[in-house]
Amino acid sequence: MAYDDSNIFAKILRGEIPCKKVYEDDFALAFHDIRPLAPVHVLVIPKGPYVSLEDMSMKAPPAFVGGFFKAVAETARVLNVVESGYRILANIGTDAHQEVMHFHVHLFAGRPLGGMLKRVD
Ligand code: AMP
């Protein structure tokens, strides 16, 4: 899928739409999710035109990919959730119900988060 720079996170990166910023560096921007599913629910997005992890891993240099994931870890430090624990999750593609077509990692924390997925079998 080609990257469409009219998506909402591209607008946030360009400063056209506000966000509640948590952390920013050369690789990533982290901000609070508008519909939080946990006491802490933050999104970390790469500063590049990548639809998904698949897209970013194929197109971005390894140093960028590494810088992005270091930014995810730094976001957890800034939020002071490393000791209590946190969960990261990324929805990629149709089966995962990805809604925004700019790669993003969800960071959840602030309460016991339960099991990973509801069992359906
Ligand atoms: P996903 O299903 O992984 O694509 O999740 C997209 C997430 O983006 C959802 O959790 C939304 O609540 C969140 N979201 C959508 N628009 C905004 C926005 N303007 N600011 C912050 N979070 C947003």
Short mmCIF file of N, CA, C and O and ligand atoms in Angstrom, two decimals:
data_model
loop_
_atom_site.label_atom_id
_atom_site.label_comp_id
_atom_site.label_asym_id
_atom_site.label_seq_id
_atom_site.Cartn_x
_atom_site.Cartn_y
_atom_site.Cartn_z
N MET A 1 0.85 -1.21 0.00
CA MET A 1 0.00 0.00 0.00
C MET A 1 0.88 1.26 0.00
O MET A 1 1.81 1.34 0.79
N ALA A 2 0.56 2.21 -0.87
CA ALA A 2 1.32 3.46 -0.92
C ALA A 2 0.96 4.35 0.26
O ALA A 2 -0.19 4.33 0.73
N TYR A 3 1.93 5.11 0.72
CA TYR A 3 1.69 6.02 1.84
C TYR A 3 0.87 7.21 1.36
O TYR A 3 1.19 7.83 0.33
N ASP A 4 -0.19 7.55 2.11
CA ASP A 4 -1.03 8.70 1.79
C ASP A 4 -0.82 9.75 2.87
O ASP A 4 -1.21 9.55 4.02
N ASP A 5 -0.21 10.89 2.48
CA ASP A 5 0.17 11.86 3.51
C ASP A 5 -0.99 12.74 3.97
O ASP A 5 -0.78 13.72 4.68
N SER A 6 -2.23 12.35 3.61
CA SER A 6 -3.38 13.05 4.18
C SER A 6 -3.90 12.35 5.44
O SER A 6 -4.91 12.78 6.02
N ASN A 7 -3.21 11.29 5.90
CA ASN A 7 -3.68 10.61 7.11
C ASN A 7 -3.47 11.50 8.34
O ASN A 7 -2.65 12.43 8.34
N ILE A 8 -4.23 11.19 9.40
CA ILE A 8 -4.28 12.09 10.57
C ILE A 8 -2.93 12.22 11.27
O ILE A 8 -2.58 13.29 11.78
N PHE A 9 -2.13 11.15 11.27
CA PHE A 9 -0.84 11.24 11.97
C PHE A 9 0.18 12.05 11.16
O PHE A 9 1.03 12.74 11.73
N ALA A 10 0.05 12.02 9.83
CA ALA A 10 0.90 12.88 9.00
C ALA A 10 0.57 14.34 9.28
O ALA A 10 1.47 15.19 9.36
N LYS A 11 -0.71 14.62 9.50
CA LYS A 11 -1.12 16.01 9.81
C LYS A 11 -0.57 16.42 11.17
O LYS A 11 -0.16 17.56 11.37
N ILE A 12 -0.58 15.49 12.13
CA ILE A 12 -0.02 15.79 13.46
C ILE A 12 1.49 16.06 13.32
O ILE A 12 2.01 17.03 13.89
N LEU A 13 2.19 15.23 12.54
CA LEU A 13 3.64 15.43 12.35
C LEU A 13 3.93 16.79 11.72
O LEU A 13 4.93 17.43 12.06
N ARG A 14 3.07 17.23 10.81
CA ARG A 14 3.29 18.53 10.14
C ARG A 14 2.81 19.69 11.00
O ARG A 14 2.95 20.85 10.61
N GLY A 15 2.22 19.39 12.17
CA GLY A 15 1.74 20.45 13.05
C GLY A 15 0.41 21.04 12.63
O GLY A 15 0.01 22.10 13.14
N GLU A 16 -0.29 20.37 11.71
CA GLU A 16 -1.58 20.90 11.23
C GLU A 16 -2.73 20.57 12.19
O GLU A 16 -3.77 21.22 12.16
N ILE A 17 -2.51 19.52 13.00
CA ILE A 17 -3.49 19.10 14.00
C ILE A 17 -2.73 18.98 15.32
O ILE A 17 -1.61 18.46 15.34
N PRO A 18 -3.33 19.47 16.43
CA PRO A 18 -2.60 19.42 17.70
C PRO A 18 -2.55 18.00 18.28
O PRO A 18 -3.37 17.14 17.93
N CYS A 19 -1.60 17.79 19.17
CA CYS A 19 -1.54 16.54 19.92
C CYS A 19 -1.01 16.86 21.31
O CYS A 19 -0.43 17.92 21.53
N LYS A 20 -1.25 15.93 22.23
CA LYS A 20 -0.70 16.07 23.59
C LYS A 20 0.63 15.33 23.61
O LYS A 20 0.68 14.12 23.85
N LYS A 21 1.70 16.08 23.35
CA LYS A 21 3.02 15.47 23.16
C LYS A 21 3.60 14.93 24.45
O LYS A 21 3.52 15.58 25.50
N VAL A 22 4.22 13.76 24.36
CA VAL A 22 4.90 13.12 25.49
C VAL A 22 6.41 13.16 25.28
O VAL A 22 7.18 13.41 26.22
N TYR A 23 6.85 12.92 24.05
CA TYR A 23 8.28 12.82 23.75
C TYR A 23 8.49 13.03 22.26
O TYR A 23 7.63 12.67 21.44
N GLU A 24 9.65 13.59 21.92
CA GLU A 24 9.98 13.78 20.50
C GLU A 24 11.49 13.74 20.34
O GLU A 24 12.23 14.28 21.17
N ASP A 25 11.96 13.10 19.29
CA ASP A 25 13.38 13.21 18.90
C ASP A 25 13.45 13.16 17.38
O ASP A 25 12.42 13.36 16.70
N ASP A 26 14.64 12.89 16.82
CA ASP A 26 14.80 12.91 15.37
C ASP A 26 14.02 11.80 14.67
O ASP A 26 13.74 11.88 13.47
N PHE A 27 13.70 10.74 15.41
CA PHE A 27 13.11 9.55 14.79
C PHE A 27 11.61 9.42 15.01
O PHE A 27 10.93 8.78 14.22
N ALA A 28 11.11 9.99 16.10
CA ALA A 28 9.74 9.67 16.51
C ALA A 28 9.07 10.82 17.25
O ALA A 28 9.75 11.70 17.82
N LEU A 29 7.75 10.76 17.24
CA LEU A 29 6.91 11.65 18.05
C LEU A 29 5.97 10.76 18.85
O LEU A 29 5.37 9.82 18.29
N ALA A 30 5.85 11.03 20.15
CA ALA A 30 4.94 10.27 21.01
C ALA A 30 3.90 11.22 21.59
O ALA A 30 4.24 12.32 22.04
N PHE A 31 2.64 10.79 21.57
CA PHE A 31 1.55 11.65 22.06
C PHE A 31 0.42 10.77 22.60
O PHE A 31 0.31 9.59 22.25
N HIS A 32 -0.43 11.38 23.45
CA HIS A 32 -1.53 10.63 24.06
C HIS A 32 -2.59 10.27 23.02
O HIS A 32 -2.98 11.11 22.19
N ASP A 33 -3.08 9.03 23.10
CA ASP A 33 -4.19 8.60 22.24
C ASP A 33 -5.45 9.40 22.62
O ASP A 33 -5.73 9.64 23.79
N ILE A 34 -6.22 9.76 21.62
CA ILE A 34 -7.41 10.58 21.84
C ILE A 34 -8.54 9.78 22.50
O ILE A 34 -9.41 10.37 23.16
N ARG A 35 -8.54 8.46 22.35
CA ARG A 35 -9.54 7.60 23.00
C ARG A 35 -8.82 6.53 23.82
O ARG A 35 -8.71 5.37 23.40
N PRO A 36 -8.31 6.94 25.01
CA PRO A 36 -7.44 6.03 25.78
C PRO A 36 -8.16 4.77 26.26
O PRO A 36 -9.30 4.82 26.69
N LEU A 37 -7.46 3.64 26.15
CA LEU A 37 -7.98 2.35 26.59
C LEU A 37 -7.35 1.90 27.90
O LEU A 37 -7.63 0.81 28.38
N ALA A 38 -6.51 2.73 28.47
CA ALA A 38 -5.84 2.44 29.75
C ALA A 38 -5.48 3.80 30.36
O ALA A 38 -5.50 4.82 29.65
N PRO A 39 -5.16 3.84 31.67
CA PRO A 39 -4.78 5.12 32.28
C PRO A 39 -3.66 5.82 31.51
O PRO A 39 -3.64 7.05 31.41
N VAL A 40 -2.71 5.04 31.00
CA VAL A 40 -1.69 5.57 30.09
C VAL A 40 -1.88 4.88 28.74
O VAL A 40 -1.83 3.65 28.66
N HIS A 41 -2.15 5.66 27.71
CA HIS A 41 -2.27 5.12 26.35
C HIS A 41 -1.64 6.15 25.41
O HIS A 41 -2.24 7.20 25.13
N VAL A 42 -0.44 5.83 24.99
CA VAL A 42 0.35 6.76 24.18
C VAL A 42 0.66 6.11 22.85
O VAL A 42 0.84 4.88 22.77
N LEU A 43 0.70 6.90 21.80
CA LEU A 43 1.08 6.42 20.47
C LEU A 43 2.47 6.96 20.13
O LEU A 43 2.75 8.13 20.39
N VAL A 44 3.31 6.10 19.59
CA VAL A 44 4.64 6.52 19.13
C VAL A 44 4.69 6.31 17.63
O VAL A 44 4.43 5.18 17.14
N ILE A 45 4.97 7.38 16.90
CA ILE A 45 4.96 7.29 15.43
C ILE A 45 6.32 7.70 14.87
O ILE A 45 6.97 8.61 15.39
N PRO A 46 6.76 7.02 13.81
CA PRO A 46 8.04 7.41 13.19
C PRO A 46 7.89 8.71 12.41
O PRO A 46 6.83 8.99 11.84
N LYS A 47 8.99 9.47 12.35
CA LYS A 47 9.02 10.69 11.55
C LYS A 47 9.42 10.35 10.12
O LYS A 47 10.49 10.74 9.64
N GLY A 48 8.58 9.59 9.48
CA GLY A 48 8.83 9.21 8.10
C GLY A 48 7.56 8.63 7.52
O GLY A 48 6.66 8.22 8.25
N PRO A 49 7.48 8.56 6.17
CA PRO A 49 6.23 8.17 5.51
C PRO A 49 6.09 6.66 5.41
O PRO A 49 6.19 6.08 4.32
N TYR A 50 5.82 6.02 6.53
CA TYR A 50 5.73 4.56 6.57
C TYR A 50 4.35 4.11 7.00
O TYR A 50 3.86 4.54 8.05
N VAL A 51 3.75 3.24 6.22
CA VAL A 51 2.40 2.77 6.51
C VAL A 51 2.39 1.81 7.70
O VAL A 51 1.46 1.82 8.50
N SER A 52 3.44 1.00 7.80
CA SER A 52 3.43 -0.12 8.75
C SER A 52 4.86 -0.52 9.09
O SER A 52 5.82 -0.01 8.48
N LEU A 53 5.00 -1.47 10.00
CA LEU A 53 6.35 -2.01 10.28
C LEU A 53 6.91 -2.66 9.03
O LEU A 53 8.11 -2.52 8.73
N GLU A 54 6.06 -3.37 8.29
CA GLU A 54 6.50 -3.98 7.03
C GLU A 54 7.11 -2.91 6.11
O GLU A 54 8.23 -3.07 5.61
N ASP A 55 6.40 -1.82 5.94
CA ASP A 55 6.84 -0.73 5.07
C ASP A 55 8.13 -0.11 5.60
O ASP A 55 9.12 0.07 4.86
N MET A 56 8.16 0.21 6.90
CA MET A 56 9.34 0.88 7.49
C MET A 56 10.56 -0.03 7.42
O MET A 56 11.66 0.43 7.09
N SER A 57 10.37 -1.32 7.71
CA SER A 57 11.53 -2.22 7.73
C SER A 57 12.10 -2.43 6.34
O SER A 57 13.29 -2.71 6.19
N MET A 58 11.26 -2.30 5.30
CA MET A 58 11.73 -2.47 3.93
C MET A 58 12.40 -1.19 3.40
O MET A 58 13.31 -1.26 2.60
N LYS A 59 11.93 -0.01 3.85
CA LYS A 59 12.35 1.25 3.22
C LYS A 59 13.33 2.08 4.05
O LYS A 59 14.15 2.80 3.49
N ALA A 60 13.22 2.01 5.37
CA ALA A 60 14.05 2.88 6.21
C ALA A 60 15.39 2.21 6.50
O ALA A 60 15.46 0.99 6.61
N PRO A 61 16.45 3.01 6.64
CA PRO A 61 17.73 2.41 7.01
C PRO A 61 17.68 1.81 8.42
O PRO A 61 16.89 2.28 9.25
N PRO A 62 18.51 0.78 8.68
CA PRO A 62 18.49 0.15 10.00
C PRO A 62 18.67 1.14 11.15
O PRO A 62 18.06 0.98 12.21
N ALA A 63 19.48 2.18 10.94
CA ALA A 63 19.71 3.15 12.02
C ALA A 63 18.40 3.88 12.36
O ALA A 63 18.17 4.24 13.51
N PHE A 64 17.57 4.10 11.36
CA PHE A 64 16.28 4.76 11.62
C PHE A 64 15.35 3.82 12.39
O PHE A 64 14.70 4.22 13.36
N VAL A 65 15.31 2.56 11.94
CA VAL A 65 14.44 1.58 12.61
C VAL A 65 14.87 1.45 14.08
O VAL A 65 14.03 1.46 14.99
N GLY A 66 16.18 1.35 14.30
CA GLY A 66 16.69 1.26 15.67
C GLY A 66 16.39 2.51 16.47
O GLY A 66 15.98 2.44 17.63
N GLY A 67 16.57 3.67 15.83
CA GLY A 67 16.28 4.94 16.51
C GLY A 67 14.82 5.03 16.90
O GLY A 67 14.48 5.51 17.99
N PHE A 68 13.95 4.54 16.02
CA PHE A 68 12.52 4.57 16.34
C PHE A 68 12.23 3.73 17.57
O PHE A 68 11.55 4.18 18.50
N PHE A 69 12.75 2.50 17.62
CA PHE A 69 12.43 1.64 18.77
C PHE A 69 13.12 2.12 20.04
O PHE A 69 12.56 1.94 21.15
N LYS A 70 14.26 2.79 19.92
CA LYS A 70 14.84 3.42 21.11
C LYS A 70 13.93 4.55 21.61
O LYS A 70 13.80 4.77 22.82
N ALA A 71 13.28 5.24 20.70
CA ALA A 71 12.35 6.30 21.08
C ALA A 71 11.13 5.73 21.81
O ALA A 71 10.59 6.36 22.73
N VAL A 72 10.68 4.53 21.39
CA VAL A 72 9.57 3.89 22.11
C VAL A 72 9.98 3.62 23.56
O VAL A 72 9.24 3.93 24.51
N ALA A 73 11.20 3.09 23.73
CA ALA A 73 11.68 2.80 25.09
C ALA A 73 11.85 4.09 25.89
O ALA A 73 11.51 4.14 27.09
N GLU A 74 12.35 5.13 25.26
CA GLU A 74 12.53 6.41 25.96
C GLU A 74 11.17 6.99 26.36
O GLU A 74 11.03 7.60 27.43
N THR A 75 10.16 6.79 25.52
CA THR A 75 8.80 7.27 25.85
C THR A 75 8.32 6.61 27.14
O THR A 75 7.74 7.29 28.01
N ALA A 76 8.59 5.31 27.30
CA ALA A 76 8.19 4.61 28.53
C ALA A 76 8.93 5.20 29.74
O ALA A 76 8.35 5.34 30.82
N ARG A 77 10.20 5.56 29.54
CA ARG A 77 10.96 6.19 30.65
C ARG A 77 10.36 7.54 31.01
O ARG A 77 10.17 7.86 32.19
N VAL A 78 10.05 8.34 29.99
CA VAL A 78 9.47 9.68 30.23
C VAL A 78 8.14 9.55 30.98
O VAL A 78 7.82 10.35 31.87
N LEU A 79 7.38 8.51 30.66
CA LEU A 79 6.08 8.29 31.30
C LEU A 79 6.22 7.66 32.69
O LEU A 79 5.22 7.52 33.42
N ASN A 80 7.45 7.26 33.04
CA ASN A 80 7.74 6.66 34.35
C ASN A 80 6.95 5.37 34.58
O ASN A 80 6.39 5.16 35.65
N VAL A 81 6.91 4.52 33.55
CA VAL A 81 6.16 3.26 33.67
C VAL A 81 7.06 2.03 33.54
O VAL A 81 6.55 0.90 33.50
N VAL A 82 8.37 2.25 33.49
CA VAL A 82 9.27 1.10 33.29
C VAL A 82 9.18 0.14 34.47
O VAL A 82 9.08 -1.09 34.30
N GLU A 83 9.18 0.69 35.69
CA GLU A 83 9.18 -0.17 36.87
C GLU A 83 7.85 -0.91 37.02
O GLU A 83 7.82 -2.12 37.27
N SER A 84 6.74 -0.22 36.84
CA SER A 84 5.42 -0.85 36.99
C SER A 84 5.09 -1.77 35.81
O SER A 84 4.33 -2.73 35.95
N GLY A 85 5.64 -1.47 34.65
CA GLY A 85 5.44 -2.30 33.47
C GLY A 85 4.52 -1.65 32.45
O GLY A 85 3.71 -0.78 32.78
N TYR A 86 4.67 -2.08 31.24
CA TYR A 86 3.85 -1.53 30.16
C TYR A 86 3.77 -2.54 29.03
O TYR A 86 4.49 -3.53 29.00
N ARG A 87 2.87 -2.28 28.11
CA ARG A 87 2.69 -3.15 26.93
C ARG A 87 2.79 -2.30 25.68
O ARG A 87 2.22 -1.20 25.63
N ILE A 88 3.49 -2.82 24.67
CA ILE A 88 3.46 -2.16 23.36
C ILE A 88 2.76 -3.08 22.37
O ILE A 88 2.82 -4.31 22.49
N LEU A 89 2.08 -2.45 21.40
CA LEU A 89 1.27 -3.20 20.44
C LEU A 89 1.20 -2.38 19.15
O LEU A 89 1.11 -1.15 19.21
N ALA A 90 1.27 -3.04 18.03
CA ALA A 90 1.11 -2.34 16.75
C ALA A 90 0.13 -3.13 15.89
O ALA A 90 0.32 -4.35 15.69
N ASN A 91 -0.90 -2.47 15.41
CA ASN A 91 -1.85 -3.09 14.49
C ASN A 91 -1.36 -2.86 13.07
O ASN A 91 -1.12 -1.71 12.66
N ILE A 92 -1.22 -3.95 12.32
CA ILE A 92 -0.69 -3.85 10.96
C ILE A 92 -1.61 -4.62 10.03
O ILE A 92 -1.75 -5.85 10.15
N GLY A 93 -2.29 -3.88 9.16
CA GLY A 93 -3.11 -4.52 8.14
C GLY A 93 -4.52 -4.85 8.58
O GLY A 93 -4.97 -4.51 9.68
N THR A 94 -5.22 -5.55 7.70
CA THR A 94 -6.66 -5.78 7.83
C THR A 94 -7.03 -6.62 9.04
O THR A 94 -7.91 -6.23 9.83
N ASP A 95 -6.39 -7.76 9.21
CA ASP A 95 -6.77 -8.64 10.32
C ASP A 95 -6.54 -7.98 11.68
O ASP A 95 -7.21 -8.31 12.66
N ALA A 96 -5.60 -7.05 11.73
CA ALA A 96 -5.29 -6.36 13.00
C ALA A 96 -6.15 -5.10 13.19
O ALA A 96 -6.02 -4.41 14.21
N HIS A 97 -7.01 -4.77 12.20
CA HIS A 97 -7.88 -3.59 12.26
C HIS A 97 -7.08 -2.29 12.35
O HIS A 97 -7.45 -1.40 13.11
N GLN A 98 -6.00 -2.19 11.58
CA GLN A 98 -5.27 -0.93 11.55
C GLN A 98 -6.18 0.15 10.98
O GLN A 98 -6.72 -0.01 9.89
N GLU A 99 -6.35 1.25 11.74
CA GLU A 99 -7.25 2.33 11.32
C GLU A 99 -6.48 3.47 10.66
O GLU A 99 -6.97 4.06 9.69
N VAL A 100 -5.34 3.83 11.23
CA VAL A 100 -4.58 4.96 10.70
C VAL A 100 -3.37 4.41 9.95
O VAL A 100 -2.57 3.66 10.50
N MET A 101 -3.25 4.80 8.68
CA MET A 101 -2.26 4.19 7.80
C MET A 101 -0.91 4.92 7.86
O MET A 101 -0.30 5.23 6.83
N HIS A 102 -0.50 5.24 9.08
CA HIS A 102 0.87 5.70 9.37
C HIS A 102 1.31 4.83 10.53
O HIS A 102 0.63 4.79 11.57
N PHE A 103 2.44 4.11 10.39
CA PHE A 103 2.87 3.16 11.41
C PHE A 103 2.84 3.80 12.80
O PHE A 103 3.29 4.94 12.98
N HIS A 104 2.31 3.07 13.77
CA HIS A 104 2.30 3.57 15.15
C HIS A 104 2.36 2.40 16.11
O HIS A 104 1.81 1.33 15.85
N VAL A 105 3.04 2.65 17.22
CA VAL A 105 3.10 1.69 18.32
C VAL A 105 2.27 2.25 19.46
O VAL A 105 2.46 3.40 19.87
N HIS A 106 1.31 1.44 19.94
CA HIS A 106 0.54 1.81 21.13
C HIS A 106 1.37 1.43 22.36
O HIS A 106 1.95 0.35 22.42
N LEU A 107 1.38 2.29 23.37
CA LEU A 107 2.03 1.98 24.66
C LEU A 107 0.94 2.12 25.73
O LEU A 107 0.35 3.19 25.90
N PHE A 108 0.65 0.98 26.39
CA PHE A 108 -0.38 0.94 27.44
C PHE A 108 0.29 0.74 28.80
O PHE A 108 1.23 -0.05 28.93
N ALA A 109 -0.25 1.41 29.83
CA ALA A 109 0.29 1.23 31.18
C ALA A 109 -0.69 1.83 32.18
O ALA A 109 -1.74 2.36 31.81
N GLY A 110 -0.32 1.71 33.47
CA GLY A 110 -1.08 2.40 34.51
C GLY A 110 -2.07 1.53 35.25
O GLY A 110 -2.73 1.99 36.19
N ARG A 111 -2.23 0.28 34.84
CA ARG A 111 -3.06 -0.70 35.55
C ARG A 111 -2.64 -2.08 35.07
O ARG A 111 -2.01 -2.21 34.01
N PRO A 112 -2.99 -3.15 35.85
CA PRO A 112 -2.74 -4.49 35.32
C PRO A 112 -3.49 -4.66 33.99
O PRO A 112 -4.69 -4.35 33.91
N LEU A 113 -2.79 -5.11 32.97
CA LEU A 113 -3.34 -5.07 31.62
C LEU A 113 -3.99 -6.37 31.16
O LEU A 113 -4.52 -6.44 30.05
N GLY A 114 -4.00 -7.39 32.03
CA GLY A 114 -4.69 -8.63 31.68
C GLY A 114 -3.94 -9.44 30.63
O GLY A 114 -2.80 -9.14 30.29
N GLY A 115 -4.63 -10.44 30.12
CA GLY A 115 -4.01 -11.33 29.13
C GLY A 115 -3.82 -10.63 27.80
O GLY A 115 -4.35 -9.54 27.58
N MET A 116 -3.09 -11.27 26.91
CA MET A 116 -2.74 -10.60 25.65
C MET A 116 -3.91 -10.46 24.70
O MET A 116 -4.23 -9.39 24.22
N LEU A 117 -4.59 -11.59 24.41
CA LEU A 117 -5.71 -11.57 23.47
C LEU A 117 -6.82 -12.43 24.07
O LEU A 117 -6.55 -13.41 24.75
N LYS A 118 -8.06 -12.07 23.75
CA LYS A 118 -9.17 -12.92 24.15
C LYS A 118 -9.16 -14.19 23.31
O LYS A 118 -9.07 -14.13 22.08
N ARG A 119 -9.25 -15.35 24.01
CA ARG A 119 -9.24 -16.61 23.27
C ARG A 119 -10.61 -16.80 22.60
O ARG A 119 -11.64 -16.57 23.22
N VAL A 120 -10.62 -17.17 21.33
CA VAL A 120 -11.91 -17.31 20.64
C VAL A 120 -12.18 -18.74 20.19
O VAL A 120 -13.25 -19.02 19.64
N ASP A 121 -11.26 -19.66 20.43
CA ASP A 121 -11.50 -21.04 19.98
C ASP A 121 -12.14 -21.88 21.10
O ASP A 121 -12.36 -21.39 22.20
P1 AMP B 1 -5.09 1.62 15.11
O1 AMP B 1 -6.36 0.84 15.15
O2 AMP B 1 -3.93 0.85 15.68
O3 AMP B 1 -4.80 2.18 13.74
O4 AMP B 1 -5.28 2.81 16.13
C1 AMP B 1 -5.42 4.15 15.79
C2 AMP B 1 -5.47 4.92 17.09
O5 AMP B 1 -5.34 6.30 16.79
C3 AMP B 1 -6.75 4.76 17.91
O6 AMP B 1 -6.42 4.27 19.21
C4 AMP B 1 -7.33 6.18 17.95
O7 AMP B 1 -7.96 6.47 19.18
C5 AMP B 1 -6.09 7.02 17.73
N1 AMP B 1 -6.31 8.35 17.18
C6 AMP B 1 -7.03 8.68 16.08
N2 AMP B 1 -6.99 10.01 15.86
C7 AMP B 1 -6.19 10.53 16.83
C8 AMP B 1 -5.75 11.85 17.14
N3 AMP B 1 -6.10 12.91 16.40
N4 AMP B 1 -4.95 12.01 18.23
C9 AMP B 1 -4.58 10.96 18.97
N5 AMP B 1 -4.96 9.69 18.74
C10 AMP B 1 -5.76 9.48 17.67
#
